[in-house]
Amino acid sequence: MKRILTVQDISCLGKCSLTVALPLISAMGVETAILPTALLSTHTMFKDFTFKDLSSQIKPITDHWKKEGIVFDALYTGYLGTIDQIELVKDLFKDFKKRDNIIFVDPVMADNGQLYPGFNQEYVKKNTELCALADVIVPNITEACFLTHTEYKEEYDKKYIKELLIRLSYLGAKKSVITGVSLHQGMTGFMGYDRETKDYFWFENKYIDVSYHGTGDIFSSVSIGALMNGLSFYDAFKLASLYTAYTINETLKNPHKPWYGVDFETTIKELVIALEKARKDEKYELSYEV
């Protein structure tokens, strides 16, 4: 059985970060070790949430793992709240990187042309250094612009995204994937670039005009889980894209209209079935109507 370590915060309620990564990756048949960077009562879209920084625990935990000889097939990071945490994770990468494992970084820090509150250019610089140590990075368009000092555009074409990918590849990752890419009306998806083969790959599915917290965490978690199941990079990201959209659409059917996260718990069965079919190169259905 493959083993993933995921490093990100844990919101006790909110369907994001570790409360998404742990159940989804585990359901995909991969042992999932966690390293919480912070403990929150809820995610940050709630008012008056509590926050406990766990940075002081990262090194003692990883030192214990080194003593025990623990190894990981993948190291996967999501939201890291401070520069100090990025520095600690950079050290973790150096300690646990192996020739045949994967470092997968989702550089969560911005969206819609703006950095998240509390982040600045120094944080961007440190996140760039973290991405330089990765094998795979999965920024959205805004994050890709900050990482590469590129002007953010709300309207763009394929040439613009390809140039962003080339610039991202200069950071050092073998595979760069930009999420939230809409190249055709009513569609959205991802576009990636393989620095070694110089090949581009992309996929689009039907756009759903709604926003939920934690869907990026779902995409990244399913992507790395699929990679650990032997899927190609393209197939792993395609499965993640389809599953994320399918889950959003299923959530819209909920009469209680949950606002703080998607109902991924109700779609895990479909994910597992789709994954097994993808592993066998069989067609699978995660279709939805918009």
Short mmCIF file of C-alpha atoms in Angstrom, two decimals:
data_model
loop_
_atom_site.label_atom_id
_atom_site.label_comp_id
_atom_site.label_asym_id
_atom_site.label_seq_id
_atom_site.Cartn_x
_atom_site.Cartn_y
_atom_site.Cartn_z
CA MET A 1 0.00 0.00 0.00
CA LYS A 2 1.25 3.47 -0.91
CA ARG A 3 1.64 6.05 1.84
CA ILE A 4 1.06 9.80 1.48
CA LEU A 5 1.96 12.51 3.96
CA THR A 6 -0.27 15.57 3.67
CA VAL A 7 0.76 18.78 5.43
CA GLN A 8 -1.92 21.43 5.95
CA ASP A 9 -4.26 22.89 8.54
CA ILE A 10 -7.27 21.14 10.05
CA SER A 11 -10.58 22.93 10.40
CA CYS A 12 -12.73 21.02 12.88
CA LEU A 13 -15.79 21.95 10.82
CA GLY A 14 -15.78 23.17 7.26
CA LYS A 15 -14.99 20.40 4.73
CA CYS A 16 -11.59 21.59 3.59
CA SER A 17 -7.86 20.91 4.01
CA LEU A 18 -7.22 17.80 6.14
CA THR A 19 -10.89 16.94 6.69
CA VAL A 20 -11.11 16.55 2.91
CA ALA A 21 -7.69 15.07 2.18
CA LEU A 22 -7.75 12.32 4.83
CA PRO A 23 -11.09 10.66 3.91
CA LEU A 24 -10.73 11.03 0.15
CA ILE A 25 -7.18 9.72 -0.18
CA SER A 26 -7.90 6.92 2.30
CA ALA A 27 -11.00 5.90 0.32
CA MET A 28 -8.78 5.66 -2.75
CA GLY A 29 -6.80 2.91 -1.02
CA VAL A 30 -3.78 4.94 0.04
CA GLU A 31 -2.48 5.16 3.60
CA THR A 32 -2.73 8.81 4.62
CA ALA A 33 -0.47 10.29 7.28
CA ILE A 34 -1.24 13.83 8.37
CA LEU A 35 0.83 16.70 9.74
CA PRO A 36 -1.52 19.47 10.95
CA THR A 37 -0.02 22.95 10.73
CA ALA A 38 -2.84 24.68 12.60
CA LEU A 39 -6.08 23.84 14.37
CA LEU A 40 -9.16 25.95 13.58
CA SER A 41 -12.65 25.66 15.01
CA THR A 42 -14.03 26.24 11.49
CA HIS A 43 -12.60 27.41 8.22
CA THR A 44 -12.03 31.10 7.69
CA MET A 45 -15.34 31.88 5.97
CA PHE A 46 -17.01 31.60 9.38
CA LYS A 47 -16.95 34.55 11.75
CA ASP A 48 -14.99 34.50 15.03
CA PHE A 49 -13.22 31.21 14.34
CA THR A 50 -10.53 30.03 16.76
CA PHE A 51 -6.97 29.41 15.59
CA LYS A 52 -4.10 27.49 17.18
CA ASP A 53 -0.72 27.57 15.42
CA LEU A 54 0.95 24.12 15.56
CA SER A 55 4.26 25.13 13.98
CA SER A 56 6.16 24.22 17.16
CA GLN A 57 5.06 20.59 16.74
CA ILE A 58 6.25 20.07 13.17
CA LYS A 59 9.94 19.44 13.86
CA PRO A 60 9.42 17.15 16.89
CA ILE A 61 6.98 15.06 14.87
CA THR A 62 9.24 14.79 11.82
CA ASP A 63 12.26 14.05 14.04
CA HIS A 64 10.32 11.15 15.53
CA TRP A 65 9.46 9.86 12.06
CA LYS A 66 13.10 10.02 11.01
CA LYS A 67 14.08 8.08 14.12
CA GLU A 68 11.48 5.43 13.26
CA GLY A 69 12.67 5.23 9.65
CA ILE A 70 9.29 6.26 8.22
CA VAL A 71 9.18 6.82 4.45
CA PHE A 72 6.48 8.27 2.23
CA ASP A 73 5.57 7.65 -1.41
CA ALA A 74 4.30 11.21 -1.73
CA LEU A 75 4.54 14.48 0.20
CA TYR A 76 1.52 16.70 -0.40
CA THR A 77 1.11 20.24 0.92
CA GLY A 78 -1.86 22.56 0.89
CA TYR A 79 -2.49 25.79 2.79
CA LEU A 80 0.51 26.91 4.86
CA GLY A 81 -0.37 29.93 6.96
CA THR A 82 3.02 31.52 7.68
CA ILE A 83 6.50 31.99 6.27
CA ASP A 84 7.87 30.01 9.22
CA GLN A 85 5.71 27.06 8.25
CA ILE A 86 6.98 27.18 4.69
CA GLU A 87 10.56 27.08 6.00
CA LEU A 88 9.72 24.07 8.19
CA VAL A 89 8.14 22.27 5.23
CA LYS A 90 11.17 23.00 3.05
CA ASP A 91 13.26 21.20 5.68
CA LEU A 92 10.72 18.37 5.73
CA PHE A 93 11.07 17.97 1.96
CA LYS A 94 14.84 17.73 2.27
CA ASP A 95 14.53 15.11 5.00
CA PHE A 96 11.91 12.88 3.34
CA LYS A 97 12.52 13.31 -0.39
CA LYS A 98 13.53 10.05 -2.05
CA ARG A 99 14.56 9.30 -5.61
CA ASP A 100 11.25 7.62 -6.39
CA ASN A 101 8.68 9.58 -4.36
CA ILE A 102 6.65 12.64 -5.37
CA ILE A 103 6.50 16.11 -3.85
CA PHE A 104 3.12 17.65 -4.73
CA VAL A 105 2.58 21.32 -3.83
CA ASP A 106 -0.68 23.23 -3.98
CA PRO A 107 0.59 26.80 -3.31
CA VAL A 108 -2.61 28.09 -1.73
CA MET A 109 -2.32 31.86 -1.33
CA ALA A 110 -4.52 33.80 -3.78
CA ASP A 111 -7.53 33.91 -6.08
CA ASN A 112 -9.39 36.35 -8.32
CA GLY A 113 -6.27 38.45 -8.83
CA GLN A 114 -5.63 39.05 -5.12
CA LEU A 115 -3.57 37.52 -2.32
CA TYR A 116 -5.50 36.11 0.59
CA PRO A 117 -5.64 38.37 3.69
CA GLY A 118 -2.44 38.25 5.74
CA PHE A 119 -0.16 37.32 2.83
CA ASN A 120 2.38 39.65 1.18
CA GLN A 121 5.17 39.55 -1.41
CA GLU A 122 7.58 37.98 1.07
CA TYR A 123 5.13 35.11 1.49
CA VAL A 124 4.93 34.78 -2.30
CA LYS A 125 8.73 34.60 -2.49
CA LYS A 126 8.86 31.81 0.10
CA ASN A 127 6.11 29.91 -1.68
CA THR A 128 8.18 30.19 -4.86
CA GLU A 129 11.10 28.58 -3.02
CA LEU A 130 8.79 25.78 -1.87
CA CYS A 131 7.57 25.17 -5.42
CA ALA A 132 11.19 24.93 -6.56
CA LEU A 133 11.54 21.78 -4.44
CA ALA A 134 8.41 20.13 -5.85
CA ASP A 135 7.90 17.57 -8.57
CA VAL A 136 4.35 18.76 -9.24
CA ILE A 137 2.75 22.16 -8.57
CA VAL A 138 -0.95 23.01 -9.01
CA PRO A 139 -1.56 26.77 -8.68
CA ASN A 140 -4.69 28.50 -9.91
CA ILE A 141 -4.28 31.31 -12.46
CA THR A 142 -3.87 34.02 -9.81
CA GLU A 143 -1.25 32.03 -7.91
CA ALA A 144 0.61 31.25 -11.13
CA CYS A 145 0.74 34.99 -11.88
CA PHE A 146 2.14 35.83 -8.44
CA LEU A 147 4.69 33.01 -8.63
CA THR A 148 5.95 34.16 -12.03
CA HIS A 149 5.51 37.96 -11.69
CA THR A 150 3.04 37.93 -14.56
CA GLU A 151 0.19 40.38 -15.04
CA TYR A 152 -3.13 38.83 -14.03
CA LYS A 153 -5.82 38.81 -16.71
CA GLU A 154 -9.47 37.92 -16.29
CA GLU A 155 -9.78 37.41 -20.03
CA TYR A 156 -7.07 35.29 -21.64
CA ASP A 157 -6.34 32.77 -24.36
CA LYS A 158 -4.41 29.53 -24.65
CA LYS A 159 -1.19 31.40 -25.53
CA TYR A 160 -1.36 33.28 -22.21
CA ILE A 161 -1.80 30.07 -20.19
CA LYS A 162 1.00 28.33 -22.09
CA GLU A 163 3.34 31.22 -21.32
CA LEU A 164 2.38 31.03 -17.65
CA LEU A 165 3.17 27.31 -17.65
CA ILE A 166 6.57 27.87 -19.23
CA ARG A 167 7.39 30.47 -16.59
CA LEU A 168 6.21 28.13 -13.84
CA SER A 169 8.49 25.40 -15.21
CA TYR A 170 11.47 27.67 -14.67
CA LEU A 171 10.83 27.37 -10.92
CA GLY A 172 11.96 23.75 -11.11
CA ALA A 173 8.94 21.41 -10.90
CA LYS A 174 8.76 18.61 -13.45
CA LYS A 175 5.01 19.07 -13.95
CA SER A 176 3.13 22.37 -13.66
CA VAL A 177 -0.66 22.37 -13.76
CA ILE A 178 -2.84 25.50 -13.68
CA THR A 179 -6.37 24.98 -12.36
CA GLY A 180 -9.50 26.96 -13.09
CA VAL A 181 -8.63 27.43 -16.77
CA SER A 182 -11.56 28.37 -19.03
CA LEU A 183 -10.60 28.39 -22.69
CA HIS A 184 -14.11 27.94 -24.11
CA GLN A 185 -17.49 29.44 -23.20
CA GLY A 186 -19.25 27.45 -20.50
CA MET A 187 -16.26 25.21 -19.83
CA THR A 188 -13.51 25.03 -17.19
CA GLY A 189 -10.66 22.71 -16.32
CA PHE A 190 -6.88 22.59 -16.18
CA MET A 191 -3.85 22.93 -18.41
CA GLY A 192 -0.48 21.36 -17.62
CA TYR A 193 3.07 21.29 -18.92
CA ASP A 194 5.73 18.60 -18.67
CA ARG A 195 9.12 20.30 -18.40
CA GLU A 196 11.02 17.15 -19.43
CA THR A 197 9.01 16.22 -22.54
CA LYS A 198 7.89 19.82 -23.30
CA ASP A 199 4.36 18.52 -23.84
CA TYR A 200 1.17 20.36 -22.86
CA PHE A 201 -1.95 18.58 -21.64
CA TRP A 202 -5.38 19.95 -20.80
CA PHE A 203 -8.96 19.00 -20.05
CA GLU A 204 -12.24 20.90 -19.75
CA ASN A 205 -15.64 19.98 -18.33
CA LYS A 206 -18.87 21.94 -18.06
CA TYR A 207 -18.60 25.03 -15.86
CA ILE A 208 -20.89 25.27 -12.82
CA ASP A 209 -21.49 28.89 -11.84
CA VAL A 210 -21.16 28.52 -8.07
CA SER A 211 -18.32 28.74 -5.56
CA TYR A 212 -17.68 26.53 -2.51
CA HIS A 213 -14.85 26.55 -0.01
CA GLY A 214 -12.59 23.48 -0.17
CA THR A 215 -13.10 22.40 -3.78
CA GLY A 216 -9.44 23.09 -4.56
CA ASP A 217 -8.51 20.73 -1.73
CA ILE A 218 -10.74 18.07 -3.25
CA PHE A 219 -9.08 18.49 -6.66
CA SER A 220 -5.55 18.24 -5.26
CA SER A 221 -6.34 15.33 -2.93
CA VAL A 222 -7.98 13.24 -5.64
CA SER A 223 -5.13 14.07 -8.04
CA ILE A 224 -2.39 12.81 -5.72
CA GLY A 225 -4.52 9.82 -4.67
CA ALA A 226 -4.98 8.86 -8.32
CA LEU A 227 -1.26 9.23 -9.03
CA MET A 228 -0.54 6.84 -6.16
CA ASN A 229 -2.94 4.39 -7.84
CA GLY A 230 -0.82 4.37 -10.98
CA LEU A 231 -2.83 6.73 -13.18
CA SER A 232 -0.95 8.97 -15.60
CA PHE A 233 -0.72 12.65 -14.77
CA TYR A 234 -3.34 13.51 -17.36
CA ASP A 235 -5.74 10.80 -16.20
CA ALA A 236 -5.24 11.69 -12.54
CA PHE A 237 -6.04 15.36 -13.09
CA LYS A 238 -8.95 14.49 -15.38
CA LEU A 239 -10.49 12.26 -12.70
CA ALA A 240 -9.99 15.00 -10.09
CA SER A 241 -11.58 17.61 -12.33
CA LEU A 242 -14.61 15.49 -13.13
CA TYR A 243 -15.09 14.34 -9.54
CA THR A 244 -14.88 17.89 -8.17
CA ALA A 245 -17.48 19.16 -10.64
CA TYR A 246 -19.71 16.12 -10.07
CA THR A 247 -19.61 16.69 -6.30
CA ILE A 248 -20.41 20.40 -6.67
CA ASN A 249 -23.40 19.52 -8.82
CA GLU A 250 -24.63 16.91 -6.33
CA THR A 251 -24.32 19.47 -3.54
CA LEU A 252 -26.60 21.85 -5.43
CA LYS A 253 -29.35 19.21 -5.15
CA ASN A 254 -29.22 19.35 -1.34
CA PRO A 255 -32.45 21.06 -0.18
CA HIS A 256 -30.63 22.45 2.86
CA LYS A 257 -28.30 24.42 0.55
CA PRO A 258 -25.02 24.01 2.47
CA TRP A 259 -22.85 27.10 2.00
CA TYR A 260 -19.60 26.21 3.75
CA GLY A 261 -18.52 23.14 1.80
CA VAL A 262 -19.57 20.44 -0.67
CA ASP A 263 -21.21 17.11 0.10
CA PHE A 264 -18.23 14.96 -0.89
CA GLU A 265 -19.29 12.35 1.67
CA THR A 266 -22.20 11.40 -0.60
CA THR A 267 -20.05 10.94 -3.71
CA ILE A 268 -17.11 8.90 -2.37
CA LYS A 269 -18.69 5.70 -3.71
CA GLU A 270 -18.73 7.16 -7.24
CA LEU A 271 -15.11 8.26 -6.86
CA VAL A 272 -13.98 4.76 -5.89
CA ILE A 273 -15.88 3.19 -8.79
CA ALA A 274 -14.48 5.72 -11.27
CA LEU A 275 -10.95 5.20 -9.95
CA GLU A 276 -11.15 1.44 -10.33
CA LYS A 277 -12.41 1.76 -13.89
CA ALA A 278 -9.71 4.30 -14.72
CA ARG A 279 -7.07 1.91 -13.43
CA LYS A 280 -8.39 -0.70 -15.87
CA ASP A 281 -8.55 1.81 -18.75
CA GLU A 282 -12.33 1.45 -18.78
CA LYS A 283 -14.82 4.27 -19.36
CA TYR A 284 -16.41 5.75 -16.25
CA GLU A 285 -19.30 8.14 -15.68
CA LEU A 286 -19.14 11.22 -13.49
CA SER A 287 -21.59 13.15 -15.63
CA TYR A 288 -23.86 16.01 -14.60
CA GLU A 289 -26.24 18.50 -16.16
CA VAL A 290 -25.77 22.26 -15.75
#
